[in-house]
Coordinates of C-alpha atoms and ligand atoms in Angstrom, one line a residue:
M1201 CA 0.0 0.0 0.0
R1202 CA 1.4 3.3 -1.1
R1203 CA 2.7 5.7 1.6
E1204 CA 0.3 8.5 0.8
R1205 CA -2.6 6.0 1.0
Q1206 CA -1.4 4.9 4.5
I1207 CA -1.2 8.4 5.7
E1208 CA -4.6 9.2 4.3
L1209 CA -6.1 6.3 6.1
L1210 CA -4.3 7.2 9.4
E1211 CA -5.8 10.7 9.2
R1212 CA -9.1 9.1 10.0
L1213 CA -7.8 8.1 13.4
V1214 CA -6.8 11.6 14.5
G1215 CA -8.7 12.4 17.7
V1216 CA -10.5 9.0 18.0
D1217 CA -11.1 7.5 21.4
P1218 CA -9.4 4.1 21.3
D1219 CA -12.1 2.8 23.6
L1220 CA -15.0 3.8 21.5
P1221 CA -16.2 3.1 17.9
W1222 CA -15.6 5.8 15.4
S1223 CA -17.0 4.7 12.1
Y1224 CA -20.7 4.3 11.4
A1225 CA -22.9 3.0 8.6
P1226 CA -25.6 5.4 7.5
A1227 CA -28.2 3.0 8.9
S1228 CA -28.5 -0.3 10.8
L1229 CA -29.8 -3.3 9.0
R1230 CA -32.3 -6.0 10.1
N1231 CA -31.7 -9.3 8.3
P1232 CA -34.2 -12.2 8.6
A1233 CA -32.9 -15.4 10.2
A1234 CA -33.9 -17.1 6.9
A1235 CA -30.9 -15.5 5.2
Y1236 CA -28.9 -18.1 7.2
T1237 CA -31.3 -21.0 7.3
D1238 CA -33.7 -21.1 4.3
P1239 CA -32.7 -23.9 1.8
R1240 CA -34.4 -22.0 -1.0
R1241 CA -32.5 -18.8 -0.3
F1242 CA -29.4 -20.9 -0.1
A1243 CA -30.0 -22.4 -3.6
E1244 CA -30.5 -18.9 -4.9
E1245 CA -27.3 -17.8 -3.4
M1246 CA -25.4 -20.7 -4.9
R1247 CA -26.8 -19.8 -8.3
V1248 CA -26.6 -16.0 -8.3
L1249 CA -23.5 -15.4 -6.1
F1250 CA -21.4 -18.5 -6.6
R1251 CA -22.2 -19.9 -10.1
E1252 CA -23.1 -17.0 -12.3
R1253 CA -20.1 -14.9 -11.6
P1254 CA -16.3 -15.3 -11.7
Q1255 CA -14.9 -16.6 -8.4
F1256 CA -11.6 -16.2 -6.7
V1257 CA -9.8 -19.5 -6.5
G1258 CA -6.2 -18.9 -5.4
L1259 CA -2.9 -17.1 -5.6
T1260 CA -0.5 -17.4 -8.5
G1261 CA 2.1 -18.9 -6.1
E1262 CA -0.1 -22.0 -5.5
C1263 CA 0.0 -22.8 -9.2
A1264 CA 3.2 -21.4 -10.5
Q1265 CA 5.1 -24.2 -12.2
P1266 CA 4.1 -25.9 -15.4
G1267 CA 1.8 -28.8 -14.5
A1268 CA 0.8 -27.3 -11.1
Y1269 CA -2.9 -27.4 -10.4
L1270 CA -5.6 -26.2 -8.0
T1271 CA -9.0 -27.7 -7.5
A1272 CA -12.1 -25.9 -6.2
T1273 CA -15.9 -26.4 -5.9
L1274 CA -17.6 -23.2 -7.1
G1275 CA -21.3 -23.2 -6.7
N1276 CA -21.2 -27.0 -6.7
V1277 CA -19.2 -27.0 -10.0
P1278 CA -16.0 -29.0 -9.7
I1279 CA -13.1 -27.0 -11.2
I1280 CA -9.5 -27.6 -11.9
V1281 CA -7.0 -24.9 -12.9
V1282 CA -3.8 -26.1 -14.5
R1283 CA -0.6 -24.1 -15.3
Q1284 CA 0.4 -24.9 -18.9
A1285 CA 3.9 -25.3 -20.3
D1286 CA 3.6 -21.8 -21.9
G1287 CA 2.8 -20.2 -18.5
S1288 CA -0.9 -19.6 -19.2
L1289 CA -3.6 -21.1 -17.1
R1290 CA -6.4 -23.4 -18.2
A1291 CA -9.6 -24.0 -16.2
M1292 CA -11.8 -27.0 -16.8
V1293 CA -14.6 -28.9 -15.2
N1294 CA -13.0 -31.5 -12.9
A1295 CA -15.1 -34.4 -14.1
C1296 CA -14.2 -37.1 -16.7
R1297 CA -16.1 -37.0 -20.0
H1298 CA -16.7 -40.8 -19.8
R1299 CA -18.8 -41.3 -16.7
G1300 CA -18.1 -38.2 -14.7
A1301 CA -15.5 -39.3 -12.2
T1302 CA -13.5 -36.6 -10.3
L1303 CA -10.1 -36.3 -11.9
L1304 CA -7.9 -34.4 -9.5
E1305 CA -8.1 -33.8 -5.8
G1306 CA -6.4 -31.1 -3.7
S1307 CA -3.5 -29.3 -5.4
G1308 CA -0.2 -30.1 -7.1
K1309 CA 3.0 -28.1 -7.1
G1310 CA 4.0 -28.9 -10.6
G1311 CA 5.3 -31.5 -13.1
M1312 CA 2.0 -33.1 -13.9
R1313 CA 2.0 -34.0 -17.6
R1314 CA -1.3 -35.8 -18.0
I1315 CA -4.6 -36.0 -16.2
V1316 CA -5.5 -39.6 -15.7
C1317 CA -9.0 -40.6 -14.6
P1318 CA -8.9 -42.9 -11.6
Y1319 CA -12.0 -44.8 -12.8
H1320 CA -11.2 -46.3 -16.3
G1321 CA -8.0 -44.5 -17.1
W1322 CA -9.0 -42.0 -19.7
T1323 CA -6.1 -39.7 -20.1
Y1324 CA -6.1 -36.0 -20.9
D1325 CA -3.4 -33.5 -21.7
T1326 CA -2.9 -30.7 -19.2
D1327 CA -5.1 -28.5 -21.5
G1328 CA -8.0 -31.0 -21.2
K1329 CA -7.6 -32.7 -24.6
L1330 CA -8.4 -36.4 -24.5
V1331 CA -5.3 -38.3 -25.6
Q1332 CA -5.9 -41.9 -24.6
Q1333 CA -8.7 -44.3 -23.8
P1334 CA -6.8 -47.4 -22.6
A1335 CA -7.9 -50.9 -23.8
T1336 CA -11.2 -49.9 -25.3
G1337 CA -11.0 -51.4 -28.8
H1338 CA -13.8 -49.9 -30.8
G1339 CA -16.0 -49.4 -27.7
F1340 CA -16.5 -45.7 -28.2
D1341 CA -16.2 -45.3 -32.0
D1342 CA -19.8 -44.3 -32.4
V1343 CA -20.0 -41.6 -29.7
G1344 CA -19.7 -38.8 -32.2
M1345 CA -18.8 -36.0 -29.8
S1346 CA -15.7 -34.3 -28.4
C1347 CA -14.6 -35.9 -25.2
D1348 CA -12.2 -33.2 -24.2
L1349 CA -12.8 -31.7 -20.8
H1350 CA -15.3 -28.8 -20.6
R1351 CA -13.5 -25.5 -20.5
R1352 CA -14.2 -22.6 -18.2
A1353 CA -12.9 -19.0 -18.3
V1354 CA -9.9 -18.2 -16.1
A1355 CA -8.1 -14.9 -15.5
E1356 CA -5.0 -14.0 -13.5
K1357 CA -3.8 -10.6 -12.5
H1358 CA -2.0 -9.0 -9.5
G1359 CA -1.2 -12.6 -8.4
L1360 CA -4.9 -13.4 -8.1
I1361 CA -6.6 -16.2 -10.0
F1362 CA -10.4 -16.1 -10.8
V1363 CA -12.5 -18.7 -12.6
H1364 CA -16.0 -18.5 -14.0
P1365 CA -17.7 -21.8 -13.0
S1366 CA -20.3 -21.8 -15.7
S1367 CA -18.9 -19.8 -18.6
A1368 CA -16.0 -19.9 -21.0
E1369 CA -16.5 -16.2 -22.0
P1370 CA -13.3 -14.2 -21.1
F1371 CA -13.6 -11.7 -18.2
D1372 CA -11.4 -9.2 -16.5
V1373 CA -10.0 -9.6 -13.0
D1374 CA -10.1 -5.9 -12.3
A1375 CA -13.8 -5.9 -12.8
Q1376 CA -14.1 -8.4 -10.0
L1377 CA -12.1 -6.2 -7.6
Y1378 CA -14.1 -3.0 -8.1
G1379 CA -11.1 -0.7 -7.5
A1380 CA -9.4 -2.7 -4.7
Q1381 CA -6.8 -3.5 -7.3
D1382 CA -5.2 -0.1 -6.6
E1383 CA -4.1 -1.4 -3.2
L1384 CA -3.8 -5.1 -4.0
A1385 CA -1.4 -4.5 -6.9
D1386 CA 1.1 -2.9 -4.5
Y1387 CA 1.6 -6.0 -2.4
G1388 CA 3.4 -8.1 -5.1
L1389 CA 1.1 -11.0 -4.4
A1390 CA 2.3 -12.9 -7.4
D1391 CA 5.6 -13.6 -5.6
Y1392 CA 4.2 -15.1 -2.4
V1393 CA 4.7 -18.8 -1.9
H1394 CA 2.2 -21.2 -0.3
V1395 CA 3.4 -22.5 3.0
E1396 CA 0.5 -24.4 4.5
T1397 CA -3.3 -24.9 4.3
R1398 CA -5.6 -26.4 7.0
V1399 CA -9.2 -27.4 6.3
N1400 CA -12.1 -27.8 8.6
Q1401 CA -15.9 -28.1 8.4
W1402 CA -18.4 -26.1 10.5
N1403 CA -22.1 -26.3 11.2
M1404 CA -22.9 -22.8 10.1
N1405 CA -24.1 -20.9 7.0
W1406 CA -21.2 -19.8 4.7
K1407 CA -21.9 -16.1 5.5
M1408 CA -21.0 -16.7 9.1
V1409 CA -17.4 -17.2 8.0
L1410 CA -17.3 -13.7 6.5
D1411 CA -19.4 -12.2 9.3
T1412 CA -16.6 -13.2 11.7
F1413 CA -14.2 -10.8 10.1
T1414 CA -16.4 -7.8 9.3
E1415 CA -16.4 -6.1 12.6
A1416 CA -14.1 -5.5 15.6
Y1417 CA -17.0 -4.7 17.9
H1418 CA -16.9 -8.3 19.3
I1419 CA -13.2 -8.2 20.1
R1420 CA -13.4 -6.7 23.6
W1421 CA -16.0 -9.3 24.7
L1422 CA -15.4 -12.5 22.8
H1423 CA -11.6 -12.2 22.7
K1424 CA -11.1 -10.4 26.0
N1425 CA -8.5 -12.9 27.1
T1426 CA -6.6 -13.2 23.8
I1427 CA -6.4 -10.3 21.4
A1428 CA -8.5 -7.6 23.0
P1429 CA -5.6 -6.1 25.0
H1430 CA -3.7 -5.3 21.9
F1431 CA -6.3 -4.2 19.3
L1432 CA -8.6 -1.2 18.8
C1433 CA -12.3 -1.9 19.0
D1434 CA -13.1 -0.6 15.5
L1435 CA -11.9 -1.1 11.9
I1436 CA -11.1 1.3 9.1
F1437 CA -13.8 0.4 6.5
D1438 CA -14.1 1.1 2.8
A1439 CA -16.3 -0.4 0.2
Y1440 CA -15.1 -1.6 -3.1
G1441 CA -18.3 -2.3 -5.0
P1442 CA -20.1 -4.9 -2.9
N1443 CA -16.9 -6.0 -1.1
P1444 CA -15.7 -4.5 2.2
R1445 CA -12.1 -3.8 2.8
T1446 CA -11.4 -3.5 6.6
I1447 CA -8.3 -2.7 8.5
G1448 CA -7.8 -3.9 12.1
L1449 CA -5.3 -1.9 14.1
R1450 CA -3.0 -2.4 17.1
K1451 CA -3.6 0.1 19.8
S1452 CA 0.0 1.3 19.5
V1453 CA -0.9 2.9 16.1
I1454 CA -2.4 5.8 18.0
D1455 CA 0.9 6.8 19.7
Q1456 CA 2.6 7.7 16.5
L1457 CA -0.1 10.1 15.5
R1458 CA 1.0 12.1 18.6
D1459 CA 4.7 11.4 18.7
K1460 CA 5.7 11.6 15.0
P1461 CA 5.3 14.2 12.2
K1462 CA 2.7 13.1 9.6
S1463 CA 5.3 12.4 7.0
E1464 CA 6.7 9.6 9.1
W1465 CA 3.4 7.9 9.9
T1466 CA 3.1 4.2 8.7
L1467 CA 0.0 2.1 8.8
L1468 CA 1.2 -1.4 7.7
P1469 CA 3.3 -2.3 10.8
Y1470 CA 0.3 -1.8 13.0
S1471 CA -2.5 -3.3 10.9
T1472 CA -4.2 -6.3 9.5
T1473 CA -5.8 -5.5 6.2
Q1474 CA -8.7 -7.7 5.0
Y1475 CA -10.0 -7.7 1.5
F1476 CA -13.3 -9.5 1.2
L1477 CA -13.8 -11.3 -2.1
V1478 CA -17.4 -12.1 -1.5
P1479 CA -18.8 -14.7 -1.6
G1480 CA -16.0 -17.3 -1.4
A1481 CA -12.8 -15.7 0.1
L1482 CA -11.1 -13.3 2.3
L1483 CA -7.5 -12.2 1.7
V1484 CA -5.6 -10.8 4.7
Y1485 CA -2.4 -8.8 4.3
Q1486 CA -0.1 -8.8 7.3
L1487 CA 3.2 -7.1 7.2
D1488 CA 5.2 -10.3 6.8
H1489 CA 2.7 -12.7 5.2
I1490 CA -0.7 -13.3 3.6
E1491 CA -3.5 -15.3 5.0
L1492 CA -6.2 -16.6 2.8
W1493 CA -9.6 -17.9 3.9
R1494 CA -11.5 -19.9 1.3
L1495 CA -15.0 -21.2 2.0
T1496 CA -17.1 -23.8 0.2
P1497 CA -20.8 -24.0 1.2
L1498 CA -21.8 -27.6 1.7
D1499 CA -25.4 -27.0 2.7
V1500 CA -27.4 -24.1 4.1
G1501 CA -26.0 -24.8 7.5
R1502 CA -22.6 -26.3 6.8
V1503 CA -19.4 -24.9 5.3
R1504 CA -15.9 -26.1 4.6
V1505 CA -13.2 -23.5 5.5
A1506 CA -9.6 -23.7 4.2
T1507 CA -7.1 -21.4 5.9
S1508 CA -3.8 -20.9 4.1
I1509 CA -0.7 -19.0 4.9
F1510 CA 1.7 -17.5 2.2
A1511 CA 5.2 -16.1 2.8
P1512 CA 7.2 -13.6 0.7
E1513 CA 9.8 -16.4 0.1
P1514 CA 10.0 -20.2 0.6
P1515 CA 10.9 -21.1 4.2
K1516 CA 14.7 -21.6 4.2
D1517 CA 14.9 -24.2 7.0
E1518 CA 12.9 -26.0 9.6
K1519 CA 13.0 -23.0 11.9
A1520 CA 11.4 -20.8 9.3
Q1521 CA 8.8 -23.4 8.6
R1522 CA 8.0 -23.6 12.4
Y1523 CA 7.6 -19.8 12.5
W1524 CA 4.9 -20.0 9.8
T1525 CA 3.2 -23.1 11.4
R1526 CA 3.1 -21.2 14.7
N1527 CA 1.6 -18.2 13.0
L1528 CA -1.2 -20.4 11.6
D1529 CA -1.6 -22.1 15.1
I1530 CA -2.2 -18.7 16.8
L1531 CA -4.6 -17.5 14.1
L1532 CA -6.7 -20.7 14.3
Q1533 CA -6.6 -20.8 18.1
V1534 CA -8.6 -17.5 18.1
T1535 CA -10.9 -18.2 15.1
E1536 CA -11.5 -21.9 15.7
G1537 CA -11.4 -21.7 19.5
E1538 CA -13.5 -18.5 19.9
D1539 CA -15.1 -17.2 16.8
F1540 CA -16.4 -20.2 14.8
P1541 CA -17.8 -22.0 17.9
Q1542 CA -19.8 -18.9 18.6
M1543 CA -21.0 -18.8 15.0
E1544 CA -22.2 -22.4 15.3
R1545 CA -24.2 -21.5 18.3
I1546 CA -25.8 -18.6 16.5
Q1547 CA -26.6 -20.8 13.6
K1548 CA -28.4 -23.2 15.9
N1549 CA -30.3 -20.4 17.5
L1550 CA -31.4 -19.1 14.1
E1551 CA -32.4 -22.6 13.0
S1552 CA -34.6 -22.9 16.1
G1553 CA -37.1 -20.5 14.5
A1554 CA -37.4 -18.6 17.7
L1555 CA -35.4 -15.6 16.5
P1556 CA -37.1 -14.1 13.4
E1557 CA -34.3 -11.6 12.6
I1558 CA -30.9 -10.3 13.7
V1559 CA -29.5 -6.8 13.6
Y1560 CA -26.3 -5.3 12.2
G1561 CA -25.8 -2.0 13.9
R1562 CA -24.5 1.3 12.6
I1563 CA -21.2 0.5 14.4
E1564 CA -20.8 -2.5 12.1
P1565 CA -20.6 -0.7 8.8
A1566 CA -18.8 -3.5 6.8
L1567 CA -21.3 -6.0 8.0
V1568 CA -24.2 -3.8 7.0
H1569 CA -22.6 -3.1 3.6
M1570 CA -21.8 -6.7 2.8
H1571 CA -25.3 -8.0 3.7
R1572 CA -27.0 -5.1 2.0
S1573 CA -25.0 -5.9 -1.2
I1574 CA -25.8 -9.6 -1.0
N1575 CA -29.5 -9.0 -0.5
E1576 CA -29.6 -6.5 -3.3
A1577 CA -27.8 -8.9 -5.7
L1578 CA -30.4 -11.6 -4.9
A1579 CA -33.3 -9.2 -5.2
A1580 CA -32.0 -8.0 -8.6
A1581 CA -31.7 -11.6 -9.8
S1582 CA -35.1 -12.5 -8.8
A1583 CA -36.6 -9.4 -10.3
A1584 CA -34.9 -10.3 -13.6
Ligands
LIG1335 S1 -15.2 -42.1 -15.7 FE1 -13.2 -41.5 -16.3 S2 -12.5 -43.1 -17.5 FE2 -14.4 -43.7 -16.9
LIG1336 FE1 -13.1 -12.6 16.1

């Protein structure tokens, strides 16, 4: 993030009371519990938000070498992204053209030359072209259709990879970022290397994962024994189209506003900057690493969450590796030990039917903005 931008954001903190919230949404928002519990609404979200638009799938560093691949489930559509020998990316449906078996699982760091179906061994080139059907004789001579893998549109920019789960029409990454690329482009994300990913499933609606990170109002209560002593109770919030960008701050950031001339102010050493890539991801910039949260809705009340950590360079030795592992441990201790269990209890309460609605207050502007945007996108789709 450019220096002038950091100073500009810090100016918003001049005169704030570190113990009180300072940023407000224009109005509070009441959301029906059904937004989290209704299977019909969930089906609509999967179609409108997850399937009919390009989705963020990962960082360039996860899929850098020829033959490296990523898999994802986007609005229930199984997808593979494979780095080609010429450096380009190809996205395809991760299902064999014979009987539909899943071709690849997880991810691969590089060197894959062929995609081989685990069911009957049909073999595809890394660009999805069918090259072999072992021991079939003339058994498929009369099929009369291409059996290459179905293609999907993929785009890569600023180190970010997006895929359209239901279209092969080219699209532009910047259009998915709504202006956040001005900040994201500065981080050099393309150079970050993947260190580790941990995956868990939770009994809560997918939106609860994002809700967890949209406000700092809960920090002083829910996290009173962990992070509360070190962090301010509010976030710097900006909207990039439907997506919030929020910045959490260490309390010590306030001191420099008093102690240093403005030209020396810095934001990054004191902050955690969160870029929401609604619906499926949250990218978090910390001074020495990137965290990535990727979510896959499994059902209206169940979600798979993958948490990854990326470093500016590959860990040199075991000590460096332990440092990153420890980072991930601490992060998950708070979210998996305090946040997500709370969200699971909320989900249960909403599912009870006893609570018709919940409220996002004016002091939770990113939460208000995100849900307003989601609700508007669904309303626009149903009007059309
Ligand atoms: S399903 Fe893939 S080879 Fe039969
Ligand atoms: Fe939290």
